[in-house]
Amino acid sequence: MQQRRRREPTEHTLRQLEQRVHRLINAQRQRAKLPPLAWREDIARCARDHSRNMAQRDFFDHVDPRLGDVDQRLNRFRIEWRVCGENIFMLRGYSNPAQVAVQGWMDSPGHRANILEQQFTHAGVGIFYRKRDQMFYLTQIFIRPPDGTKR
């Protein structure tokens, strides 16, 4: 009997998954009576870059050995920020990776604190899928832009 392989997600599917993570995070914020985070595509590109780097260079950490931590990566992408934070997650074997990741973050005090941080106003999510082992890498970056920047 031949084992059936799960279909690999397309780029479109990954972008939809990123939006699902973002909606689930905002649902958590709404439950906590916090304003939603505004989506920023430039932040999502920065997050995708980190997810891809972790997958391709086989590490899982907030600090990229070549590109530094989240503040250095945001600066590299020329994203202005006053306060920033990041959540990362990796998983395989789930049909609902967005829900599993968000629940995992909510069960972790440090990640939960990022999700519910009142200072954060904007976010982006970046997901990369590594075909060889069917692993999803998720990065969510949160920021508050410098004063005077509108939502």
Coordinates of C-alpha atoms in Angstrom, one line a residue:
M1 CA 0.0 0.0 0.0
Q2 CA 1.4 3.4 -1.0
Q3 CA 1.5 6.1 1.6
R4 CA -0.4 9.3 0.6
R5 CA 1.7 12.5 0.8
R6 CA 0.0 15.7 2.0
R7 CA -0.2 18.3 -0.7
E8 CA 2.5 21.0 -0.4
P9 CA 1.1 24.4 0.3
T10 CA 1.4 27.0 -2.5
E11 CA 2.6 30.5 -2.0
H12 CA -1.0 31.6 -2.1
T13 CA -1.9 29.1 0.6
L14 CA 1.0 30.3 2.8
R15 CA -0.2 33.9 2.4
Q16 CA -3.7 32.9 3.5
L17 CA -2.2 31.0 6.4
E18 CA -0.3 34.2 7.5
Q19 CA -3.6 36.1 7.4
R20 CA -5.3 33.4 9.5
V21 CA -2.5 33.6 12.1
H22 CA -3.0 37.4 12.2
R23 CA -6.8 37.1 12.6
L24 CA -6.4 34.5 15.4
I25 CA -3.9 36.9 17.2
N26 CA -6.4 39.7 16.9
A27 CA -9.1 37.5 18.3
Q28 CA -6.9 36.9 21.4
R29 CA -6.4 40.6 21.7
Q30 CA -10.1 41.3 21.4
R31 CA -10.8 38.8 24.2
A32 CA -8.3 40.8 26.3
K33 CA -10.1 44.1 25.4
L34 CA -7.1 45.3 23.4
P35 CA -7.2 47.0 20.0
P36 CA -6.3 44.9 17.0
L37 CA -2.9 44.9 15.4
A38 CA -2.8 46.5 12.0
W39 CA -1.3 44.3 9.3
R40 CA 1.9 45.7 7.6
E41 CA 3.2 43.9 4.5
D42 CA 6.7 45.2 5.0
I43 CA 6.8 43.6 8.4
A44 CA 5.4 40.4 6.9
R45 CA 8.3 40.4 4.3
C46 CA 10.8 40.8 7.1
A47 CA 9.1 37.9 9.0
R48 CA 9.1 35.7 5.9
D49 CA 12.8 36.4 5.4
H50 CA 13.5 35.2 9.0
S51 CA 11.3 32.1 8.5
R52 CA 13.0 31.2 5.2
N53 CA 16.5 31.8 6.7
M54 CA 15.7 29.5 9.7
A55 CA 14.5 26.7 7.4
Q56 CA 17.2 27.0 4.7
R57 CA 20.1 27.4 7.2
D58 CA 18.7 24.9 9.7
F59 CA 18.4 26.9 12.9
F60 CA 15.5 27.9 15.1
D61 CA 16.2 31.0 17.1
H62 CA 15.2 34.7 17.5
V63 CA 18.8 35.5 16.7
D64 CA 19.9 34.9 13.1
P65 CA 23.7 34.0 13.3
R66 CA 24.3 36.3 10.3
L67 CA 21.6 38.9 10.5
G68 CA 21.1 39.4 14.2
D69 CA 18.0 39.7 16.2
V70 CA 14.6 41.2 15.3
D71 CA 15.6 44.9 15.8
Q72 CA 18.6 44.5 13.5
R73 CA 16.5 42.7 10.9
L74 CA 13.8 45.4 11.0
N75 CA 16.5 48.0 10.5
R76 CA 17.9 46.0 7.5
F77 CA 14.4 46.2 6.0
R78 CA 14.2 49.9 6.7
I79 CA 11.2 49.5 8.9
E80 CA 11.0 52.3 11.5
W81 CA 9.9 51.2 15.0
R82 CA 10.0 52.4 18.5
V83 CA 9.2 49.1 20.3
C84 CA 9.4 45.6 18.7
G85 CA 9.0 42.0 19.6
E86 CA 8.8 38.6 17.9
N87 CA 7.3 35.1 18.2
I88 CA 8.6 32.1 16.3
F89 CA 7.2 28.6 15.9
M90 CA 7.9 25.5 13.9
L91 CA 5.7 22.5 13.4
R92 CA 4.8 19.7 11.0
G93 CA 2.0 17.1 10.8
Y94 CA -0.9 19.4 11.6
S95 CA -3.8 20.2 9.2
N96 CA -4.3 23.5 11.1
P97 CA -0.8 25.0 11.7
A98 CA -2.2 28.5 12.3
Q99 CA -4.4 27.4 15.3
V100 CA -1.6 25.1 16.7
A101 CA 1.0 27.9 16.6
V102 CA -1.3 30.6 18.1
Q103 CA -2.4 28.2 20.9
G104 CA 1.3 27.3 21.5
W105 CA 2.1 31.0 21.8
M106 CA -0.8 31.6 24.1
D107 CA 0.3 28.7 26.3
S108 CA 3.8 30.3 26.7
P109 CA 4.1 33.2 29.1
G110 CA 6.7 35.2 27.0
H111 CA 4.9 34.7 23.7
R112 CA 1.5 35.4 25.2
A113 CA 3.0 38.7 26.6
N114 CA 4.0 39.7 23.1
I115 CA 0.5 39.0 21.7
L116 CA -1.1 41.0 24.5
E117 CA 1.4 43.8 24.7
Q118 CA -0.5 47.1 24.7
Q119 CA 2.4 49.0 23.1
F120 CA 2.3 47.0 19.9
T121 CA 0.1 48.5 17.2
H122 CA 1.3 46.7 14.0
A123 CA 2.4 43.3 13.0
G124 CA 3.2 41.0 10.1
V125 CA 3.4 37.2 9.9
G126 CA 5.8 35.3 7.6
I127 CA 5.5 31.5 7.0
F128 CA 8.0 29.3 5.1
Y129 CA 7.3 25.7 4.3
R130 CA 10.3 23.3 4.0
K131 CA 9.5 20.6 1.6
R132 CA 12.1 18.0 2.5
D133 CA 10.6 17.4 6.0
Q134 CA 7.2 19.1 5.6
M135 CA 8.1 21.6 8.3
F136 CA 6.4 25.0 8.7
Y137 CA 8.4 27.9 10.1
L138 CA 6.3 30.8 11.4
T139 CA 7.6 34.2 12.5
Q140 CA 5.4 37.0 13.8
I141 CA 6.9 40.5 14.3
F142 CA 5.2 43.1 16.4
I143 CA 6.1 46.8 16.4
R144 CA 5.0 50.2 17.5
P145 CA 6.1 52.8 14.9
P146 CA 7.8 56.0 16.0
D147 CA 5.5 58.7 17.5
G148 CA 3.4 60.4 14.9
T149 CA 3.0 57.4 12.7
K150 CA -0.7 56.6 12.0
R151 CA -2.2 53.1 12.3

